[in-house]
Short mmCIF file of C-alpha atoms and ligand atoms in Angstrom, two decimals:
data_model
loop_
_atom_site.label_atom_id
_atom_site.label_comp_id
_atom_site.label_asym_id
_atom_site.label_seq_id
_atom_site.Cartn_x
_atom_site.Cartn_y
_atom_site.Cartn_z
CA MET A 93 -0.10 0.20 0.00
CA THR A 94 0.80 3.41 -1.15
CA MET A 95 1.38 5.90 2.02
CA ALA A 96 -0.76 9.41 0.58
CA PRO A 97 1.93 11.92 0.26
CA LYS A 98 2.38 14.55 3.50
CA THR A 99 1.02 17.76 3.18
CA ASN A 100 2.92 20.66 4.15
CA LEU A 101 0.79 22.59 6.64
CA VAL A 102 2.95 25.63 5.77
CA GLY A 103 1.13 26.15 2.70
CA LEU A 104 -2.12 25.78 4.23
CA THR A 105 -4.79 29.89 4.77
CA LYS A 106 -6.42 29.46 8.17
CA ASP A 107 -9.44 28.69 6.30
CA GLY A 108 -7.75 25.24 4.71
CA ILE A 109 -5.82 24.97 7.93
CA GLU A 110 -9.04 24.14 9.43
CA SER A 111 -10.49 22.19 6.94
CA PHE A 112 -6.95 19.67 6.89
CA PHE A 113 -7.32 19.75 10.78
CA VAL A 114 -11.69 18.69 10.46
CA GLY A 115 -9.91 15.67 8.03
CA LEU A 116 -7.80 14.42 10.73
CA GLY A 117 -11.08 14.26 12.81
CA ALA A 118 -9.67 17.30 15.14
CA LYS A 119 -11.36 20.33 16.03
CA PRO A 120 -10.60 23.31 13.90
CA PHE A 121 -9.18 25.34 16.53
CA HIS A 122 -6.44 22.89 16.62
CA GLY A 123 -5.48 24.11 13.22
CA ARG A 124 -6.06 27.32 13.83
CA ASN A 125 -3.30 27.48 16.75
CA VAL A 126 -0.78 25.24 15.20
CA LEU A 127 -1.33 27.79 11.67
CA LYS A 128 0.24 30.92 14.67
CA TRP A 129 2.41 28.08 15.56
CA ILE A 130 3.89 27.65 12.96
CA HIS A 131 3.67 31.41 11.23
CA LYS A 132 3.97 33.23 14.29
CA HIS A 133 6.07 31.64 16.30
CA GLY A 134 8.12 30.02 14.08
CA VAL A 135 7.79 26.48 15.21
CA VAL A 136 8.51 23.94 13.51
CA ASP A 137 8.11 20.77 15.17
CA PHE A 138 4.73 19.33 16.45
CA ASP A 139 6.16 18.67 20.01
CA ALA A 140 6.78 21.87 20.63
CA MET A 141 2.95 22.45 20.02
CA THR A 142 2.70 22.41 22.97
CA ASP A 143 -1.74 22.87 23.14
CA VAL A 144 -1.98 20.12 20.52
CA PRO A 145 -2.48 16.93 22.00
CA LYS A 146 -0.50 14.26 22.10
CA ALA A 147 -2.49 11.82 20.38
CA LEU A 148 -3.02 14.80 16.73
CA ARG A 149 0.65 15.29 17.25
CA GLU A 150 1.31 12.31 16.91
CA THR A 151 -1.84 11.88 13.89
CA LEU A 152 0.59 14.94 12.50
CA GLN A 153 3.56 13.50 12.39
CA GLN A 154 2.06 10.14 9.57
CA THR A 155 -0.10 12.84 7.74
CA ALA A 156 1.75 16.40 7.84
CA VAL A 157 5.31 18.00 7.62
CA VAL A 158 5.84 21.60 7.71
CA GLU A 159 9.20 22.54 5.59
CA LEU A 160 10.30 25.84 4.69
CA PRO A 161 12.83 26.71 1.98
CA ARG A 162 16.10 27.79 3.03
CA ILE A 163 18.51 30.84 2.97
CA VAL A 164 21.85 29.43 0.87
CA LEU A 165 23.62 33.13 0.78
CA ALA A 166 22.96 36.03 2.81
CA GLN A 167 24.53 39.00 0.74
CA PRO A 168 24.03 42.44 2.48
CA ALA A 169 24.78 45.31 0.56
CA SER A 170 26.30 48.64 1.78
CA ASP A 171 22.75 49.96 1.77
CA GLY A 172 21.36 48.21 4.73
CA THR A 173 19.69 45.76 1.80
CA THR A 174 20.22 42.71 2.21
CA LYS A 175 19.53 39.40 -1.03
CA TRP A 176 18.93 36.06 0.47
CA VAL A 177 19.32 32.86 -2.12
CA VAL A 178 16.64 30.46 -1.30
CA GLU A 179 16.85 27.20 -1.87
CA LEU A 180 13.78 25.02 -3.08
CA ALA A 181 12.95 21.25 -1.92
CA ASP A 182 14.09 20.33 -5.91
CA GLY A 183 17.65 22.47 -5.22
CA GLN A 184 16.69 25.30 -7.37
CA HIS A 185 16.70 28.85 -6.28
CA ILE A 186 15.45 32.37 -6.05
CA GLU A 187 15.88 35.46 -4.51
CA THR A 188 14.36 37.43 -1.28
CA VAL A 189 15.17 40.66 -0.48
CA HIS A 190 15.41 42.63 2.65
CA ILE A 191 15.18 46.26 2.41
CA PRO A 192 14.97 48.56 6.06
CA ASP A 193 14.08 52.13 5.32
CA SER A 194 13.69 54.68 8.65
CA GLY A 195 12.03 52.16 11.04
CA ARG A 196 10.13 49.87 7.80
CA ASP A 197 10.94 46.45 6.63
CA THR A 198 10.20 45.65 3.05
CA VAL A 199 10.77 42.59 2.19
CA CYS A 200 10.88 42.06 -1.62
CA VAL A 201 9.62 38.35 -2.79
CA SER A 202 9.55 35.89 -5.51
CA SER A 203 6.64 34.56 -7.14
CA GLN A 204 8.18 32.05 -9.75
CA VAL A 205 11.65 30.83 -10.46
CA GLY A 206 12.40 33.11 -13.26
CA CYS A 207 9.96 34.55 -15.43
CA ALA A 208 8.71 34.26 -19.12
CA LEU A 209 7.29 37.32 -20.12
CA ASN A 210 10.54 38.26 -21.52
CA CYS A 211 10.67 42.65 -20.77
CA SER A 212 13.25 44.02 -23.33
CA PHE A 213 14.51 45.64 -20.08
CA CYS A 214 14.69 42.48 -17.25
CA SER A 215 17.55 40.55 -16.33
CA THR A 216 15.06 37.89 -14.41
CA ALA A 217 13.77 37.74 -18.19
CA GLN A 218 17.57 36.68 -19.31
CA GLN A 219 17.25 33.08 -17.69
CA GLY A 220 14.00 31.87 -18.67
CA PHE A 221 11.29 30.42 -16.69
CA ASN A 222 11.22 27.06 -14.71
CA ARG A 223 7.98 26.58 -12.82
CA ASN A 224 5.57 28.12 -10.35
CA LEU A 225 6.27 28.50 -6.81
CA ASP A 226 3.68 27.23 -4.33
CA VAL A 227 1.84 29.08 -1.63
CA ALA A 228 4.21 27.43 1.21
CA GLU A 229 7.32 29.04 -1.38
CA ILE A 230 5.82 32.10 -1.16
CA ILE A 231 4.65 32.55 2.48
CA GLY A 232 8.40 30.71 3.19
CA GLN A 233 10.19 33.55 2.15
CA VAL A 234 7.37 36.21 4.50
CA TRP A 235 8.22 32.97 7.67
CA LEU A 236 12.52 32.68 7.14
CA ALA A 237 12.21 36.89 6.66
CA THR A 238 10.13 37.00 10.61
CA ARG A 239 12.37 34.69 11.82
CA HIS A 240 15.65 36.70 10.61
CA LEU A 241 14.21 39.92 11.30
CA GLY A 242 12.83 38.48 14.67
CA HIS A 243 9.32 40.15 13.81
CA ALA A 244 7.18 40.60 10.66
CA PRO A 245 8.38 42.45 7.82
CA SER A 246 5.47 45.70 8.06
CA ASN A 247 5.91 45.75 4.27
CA VAL A 248 5.67 43.15 1.37
CA VAL A 249 5.94 43.72 -1.66
CA MET A 250 5.30 40.93 -4.27
CA MET A 251 8.01 42.16 -6.79
CA GLY A 252 10.70 39.51 -6.82
CA MET A 253 11.60 37.37 -9.58
CA GLY A 254 8.35 35.79 -11.31
CA GLU A 255 4.89 37.56 -13.19
CA PRO A 256 2.74 36.93 -9.52
CA LEU A 257 -0.39 37.15 -11.73
CA ALA A 258 0.09 34.57 -13.75
CA ASN A 259 0.96 32.51 -10.44
CA PHE A 260 -2.62 33.78 -9.34
CA ASP A 261 -3.23 30.19 -7.35
CA ASN A 262 -0.32 29.68 -5.08
CA VAL A 263 -0.08 34.11 -4.62
CA VAL A 264 -3.48 34.64 -3.83
CA PRO A 265 -3.52 32.03 -0.57
CA ALA A 266 0.21 33.20 -0.09
CA MET A 267 -0.95 37.33 0.23
CA GLU A 268 -4.05 35.63 2.23
CA LEU A 269 -1.62 34.84 4.77
CA MET A 270 0.45 38.15 4.86
CA GLN A 271 -2.67 39.77 6.26
CA GLU A 272 -3.93 36.90 8.77
CA ASP A 273 -4.14 38.18 12.67
CA LEU A 274 -3.22 34.57 13.20
CA ALA A 275 0.23 34.65 11.29
CA TYR A 276 1.57 38.08 9.96
CA MET A 277 -1.10 40.70 10.59
CA ILE A 278 0.53 42.96 7.91
CA SER A 279 -2.69 45.38 6.56
CA LYS A 280 -4.03 45.17 3.22
CA ALA A 281 -2.45 48.63 2.76
CA ARG A 282 1.04 46.71 3.04
CA VAL A 283 0.45 44.19 0.85
CA THR A 284 1.42 44.80 -2.85
CA ILE A 285 0.97 43.16 -5.84
CA SER A 286 2.79 44.13 -8.79
CA THR A 287 1.71 43.08 -12.13
CA SER A 288 3.48 43.55 -15.93
CA GLY A 289 -0.48 43.62 -16.82
CA VAL A 290 -2.23 39.97 -16.83
CA VAL A 291 -5.67 41.28 -17.78
CA PRO A 292 -7.75 38.22 -16.92
CA ALA A 293 -5.44 37.43 -13.54
CA LEU A 294 -6.04 41.37 -12.39
CA LEU A 295 -10.15 41.28 -13.11
CA ARG A 296 -9.91 38.13 -11.22
CA LEU A 297 -7.88 39.43 -8.26
CA ALA A 298 -10.84 42.73 -7.24
CA ASP A 299 -13.01 39.67 -6.71
CA VAL A 300 -11.05 38.34 -4.00
CA SER A 301 -8.11 40.06 -2.77
CA ASP A 302 -7.49 44.23 -1.70
CA VAL A 303 -3.80 44.60 -1.85
CA SER A 304 -1.94 47.37 -3.01
CA LEU A 305 -1.53 47.58 -6.83
CA ALA A 306 1.06 48.08 -8.27
CA VAL A 307 1.60 48.05 -12.29
CA SER A 308 4.94 48.00 -14.18
CA LEU A 309 4.41 50.19 -17.46
CA HIS A 310 6.60 51.43 -18.60
CA ALA A 311 5.99 53.29 -21.64
CA PRO A 312 2.65 55.80 -22.41
CA ASP A 313 1.60 54.55 -25.46
CA ASN A 314 0.66 50.99 -27.33
CA ALA A 315 3.76 51.09 -29.79
CA LEU A 316 6.46 51.25 -27.49
CA ARG A 317 5.54 48.70 -24.48
CA ASP A 318 4.87 46.15 -26.96
CA GLU A 319 8.30 46.28 -27.37
CA LEU A 320 9.48 46.75 -23.50
CA VAL A 321 6.50 44.66 -21.84
CA PRO A 322 5.66 42.40 -24.68
CA ILE A 323 2.31 41.07 -22.80
CA ASN A 324 0.78 44.25 -24.30
CA ARG A 325 0.72 42.75 -27.38
CA LYS A 326 -1.55 40.44 -26.23
CA TYR A 327 -3.36 43.18 -23.30
CA PRO A 328 -2.96 46.12 -24.92
CA LEU A 329 -3.29 49.71 -22.84
CA GLU A 330 -6.62 49.89 -23.41
CA GLU A 331 -7.69 46.49 -21.42
CA LEU A 332 -5.25 47.15 -19.32
CA ILE A 333 -6.30 50.44 -17.83
CA PRO A 334 -9.81 49.63 -17.46
CA ALA A 335 -8.71 46.92 -15.40
CA CYS A 336 -6.69 48.78 -12.65
CA LYS A 337 -9.30 51.45 -12.65
CA HIS A 338 -11.78 48.71 -11.83
CA TYR A 339 -9.63 47.47 -9.18
CA VAL A 340 -9.08 50.17 -7.14
CA ALA A 341 -12.51 51.17 -8.29
CA ARG A 342 -13.70 49.91 -4.57
CA ASP A 343 -12.17 52.40 -2.09
CA ALA A 344 -12.11 56.37 -3.53
CA ARG A 345 -8.96 56.55 -1.26
CA ARG A 346 -6.38 54.15 -3.52
CA LYS A 347 -4.45 54.66 -6.15
CA ILE A 348 -2.28 52.32 -8.68
CA THR A 349 1.50 52.28 -8.47
CA TRP A 350 2.41 52.77 -11.78
CA GLU A 351 6.03 52.16 -11.83
CA TYR A 352 8.20 53.61 -15.02
CA VAL A 353 11.37 52.86 -15.44
CA MET A 354 13.74 55.37 -17.04
CA LEU A 355 15.41 54.21 -19.68
CA ASP A 356 17.98 56.43 -21.75
CA GLY A 357 16.39 57.95 -24.99
CA VAL A 358 14.13 55.59 -25.06
CA ASN A 359 11.67 56.26 -22.63
CA ASP A 360 12.35 59.67 -21.02
CA SER A 361 11.57 62.51 -22.89
CA ILE A 362 9.08 65.52 -21.71
CA ALA A 363 7.05 64.10 -24.82
CA HIS A 364 6.81 60.82 -23.07
CA ALA A 365 6.04 62.82 -20.01
CA LYS A 366 2.92 64.03 -21.85
CA SER A 367 1.31 61.61 -23.57
CA LEU A 368 1.24 59.69 -20.07
CA ILE A 369 -0.65 62.86 -18.75
CA ARG A 370 -2.87 61.99 -20.96
CA LEU A 371 -3.09 57.85 -20.75
CA LEU A 372 -3.58 59.06 -16.76
CA GLN A 373 -6.31 61.48 -16.62
CA GLY A 374 -8.89 60.22 -14.70
CA VAL A 375 -7.17 57.40 -13.18
CA PRO A 376 -6.10 57.67 -9.55
CA SER A 377 -3.06 57.12 -9.83
CA LYS A 378 0.78 57.89 -7.79
CA VAL A 379 3.98 57.58 -10.11
CA ASN A 380 7.25 55.43 -9.32
CA LEU A 381 9.78 56.53 -12.24
CA ILE A 382 12.33 53.78 -11.58
CA PRO A 383 16.49 54.60 -12.33
CA PHE A 384 17.01 51.51 -15.00
CA ASN A 385 19.63 48.97 -13.20
CA PRO A 386 22.25 47.93 -16.32
CA PHE A 387 23.19 43.96 -16.04
CA PRO A 388 25.23 42.89 -17.78
CA GLY A 389 25.11 42.17 -21.82
CA THR A 390 21.98 45.06 -21.77
CA ASP A 391 21.99 48.24 -24.46
CA TYR A 392 20.01 50.14 -22.42
CA ARG A 393 21.45 53.01 -20.23
CA THR A 394 19.81 54.89 -17.32
CA SER A 395 18.56 57.86 -17.86
CA PRO A 396 20.43 60.82 -15.86
CA PRO A 397 19.21 61.89 -13.30
CA GLU A 398 18.35 65.39 -14.45
CA ARG A 399 16.07 64.26 -17.23
CA VAL A 400 14.13 61.74 -14.34
CA GLU A 401 13.72 65.04 -12.19
CA ALA A 402 12.15 67.00 -15.61
CA PHE A 403 9.76 64.13 -16.62
CA ARG A 404 8.73 63.84 -12.61
CA GLN A 405 8.38 68.02 -12.33
CA ARG A 406 6.17 67.42 -16.03
CA LEU A 407 4.06 65.20 -14.21
CA ARG A 408 3.19 66.82 -10.89
CA ARG A 409 2.72 70.01 -12.60
CA SER A 410 -0.41 68.56 -13.78
CA GLY A 411 -1.10 67.39 -10.62
CA ILE A 412 0.31 63.57 -11.05
CA ILE A 413 2.10 62.40 -7.69
CA SER A 414 4.85 60.71 -8.89
CA THR A 415 7.77 59.67 -7.16
CA THR A 416 11.85 59.10 -8.35
CA ARG A 417 12.90 55.08 -6.57
CA LYS A 418 16.10 55.44 -4.98
CA THR A 419 17.84 52.23 -5.84
CA ARG A 420 18.90 50.03 -3.12
CA GLY A 421 21.31 47.25 -2.81
CA ASP A 422 22.73 47.62 -6.68
CA ASP A 423 26.56 46.63 -5.59
CA ILE A 424 24.90 42.77 -4.78
CA ALA A 425 23.09 43.13 -7.92
CA ALA A 426 19.27 42.79 -6.06
CA ALA A 427 17.94 45.44 -7.26
CA CYS A 428 15.01 45.65 -9.04
CA GLY A 429 14.97 43.35 -12.39
CA GLN A 430 18.58 41.84 -11.32
CA LEU A 431 17.54 39.38 -9.11
CA VAL A 432 18.86 36.20 -11.32
CA GLY A 433 19.27 33.50 -9.99
CA LYS A 434 20.46 30.47 -11.12
CA VAL A 435 17.42 28.75 -13.39
CA ASN A 436 17.26 25.97 -15.11
CA ASP A 437 15.54 27.45 -17.87
CA ARG A 438 12.87 25.01 -19.32
CA SER A 439 11.24 27.65 -21.57
CA ARG A 440 14.11 27.02 -24.19
CA ARG A 441 14.23 30.58 -25.45
CA LYS A 442 17.61 30.39 -25.68
CA LEU A 443 17.76 28.13 -27.76
CA ARG A 444 15.02 29.76 -29.88
CA GLN A 445 16.92 32.88 -29.91
CA ILE A 446 19.87 31.34 -32.02
CA PRO A 447 19.21 31.27 -35.17
CA VAL A 448 17.24 28.90 -37.56
CA VAL A 449 20.84 28.12 -39.19
CA ALA A 450 22.24 27.11 -35.75
CA GLU A 451 20.02 24.54 -34.44
CA VAL A 452 20.60 22.14 -38.04
CA GLY A 453 21.79 19.46 -36.91
CA ARG A 454 21.02 19.29 -33.40
N1 SAH B 692 6.56 40.98 -13.02
C1 SAH B 692 5.88 41.71 -12.28
C2 SAH B 692 7.09 42.10 -10.35
C3 SAH B 692 8.33 41.93 -11.14
S1 SAH B 692 8.26 43.36 -9.66
C4 SAH B 692 5.89 43.23 -12.55
O1 SAH B 692 6.48 43.22 -13.94
O2 SAH B 692 5.49 44.42 -11.68
C5 SAH B 692 9.93 44.63 -10.42
C6 SAH B 692 9.36 45.69 -10.65
O3 SAH B 692 11.25 45.94 -11.37
C7 SAH B 692 9.02 46.31 -12.01
O4 SAH B 692 8.07 47.39 -12.63
C8 SAH B 692 9.75 45.91 -13.32
O5 SAH B 692 9.17 46.21 -14.29
C9 SAH B 692 10.78 47.04 -12.89
N2 SAH B 692 12.04 45.85 -13.21
C10 SAH B 692 12.72 45.27 -14.25
N3 SAH B 692 13.82 45.15 -14.27
C11 SAH B 692 14.87 46.08 -13.91
C12 SAH B 692 15.91 46.96 -14.62
N4 SAH B 692 16.62 46.71 -15.26
N5 SAH B 692 16.08 48.23 -13.97
C13 SAH B 692 14.87 48.83 -13.29
N6 SAH B 692 13.55 47.78 -12.89
C14 SAH B 692 13.34 47.07 -13.32
#
């Protein structure tokens, strides 16, 4: 007889762990207690969970595990940012970044091993895509950060490796656990999902979640955005903008944070600023200008600071709140788009890019 695989309790939300315990013939509150042990207290050993009856602990040993990813390398940057290289059970690696800032601790969490979207200026795109992270691997990054910091982070941004909305079914429960009172208790305003604009998933998200929304815009028109963020060819601006408006419409105080990477001579002129202003007319917006972080092999260059500032001032004069993101962790390649783990690329993108002649005779 083969045994059913053990359930990893780390990936269960409150509802999920309650039903798992009911399935074992136990009371839901025991499930809630175990959830608290794992996430609030960092306890992974069933025998140390003192309010769980002994017989139930024995059942748990047979049916469940508490399996977490582990940090294999902590790389501190000179500005206080730390990049953690995190190893998953199958031996693959992802990256999680801790960014301390005036008393706040932001943790930047990955959602996939690599990324399939191929944005032209992003170094994660260069490594291809392997797989989605499961709920335990996503919330496991917050678990690890919490143990390291000695407290839950004040903010979580889903801005690490991967496109979170391409991994909807795992990202949504993980974000629920971030907000859960029995776990990390981070308010919805301080959990941010960042997306390149997977419109159908964004529309679905509006029905099930109310975390903060950041959107990687990077261009004010379809022609340029098609080039920089290729998923725009599938979901162009005339679909993306209404979907974003729909997402924030439930709360009048909510704004969309538009991420806009400043690429020298590509998207950073006053003319671009003007078309951005037109595009965002009537949309509750904040614009976050991100100085481009170069990486080996890229042809893009960072816009000069004066150009970034002129762009920002132009937006402000039209009443659009706009900030320039401080680049953090750049000496350890932990800055935006630089989270390159070693990915075993299964998308064969590298192969597809080789000219056809080179493939002859393979
Ligand atoms: N896939 C999601 C999550 C990644 S978030 C998304 O696209 O939103 C990381 C942010 O950093 C995104 O806005 C991304 O476009 C931006 N980014 C990627 N590469 C960058 C680079 N080299 N320099 C600056 N920002 C970059």
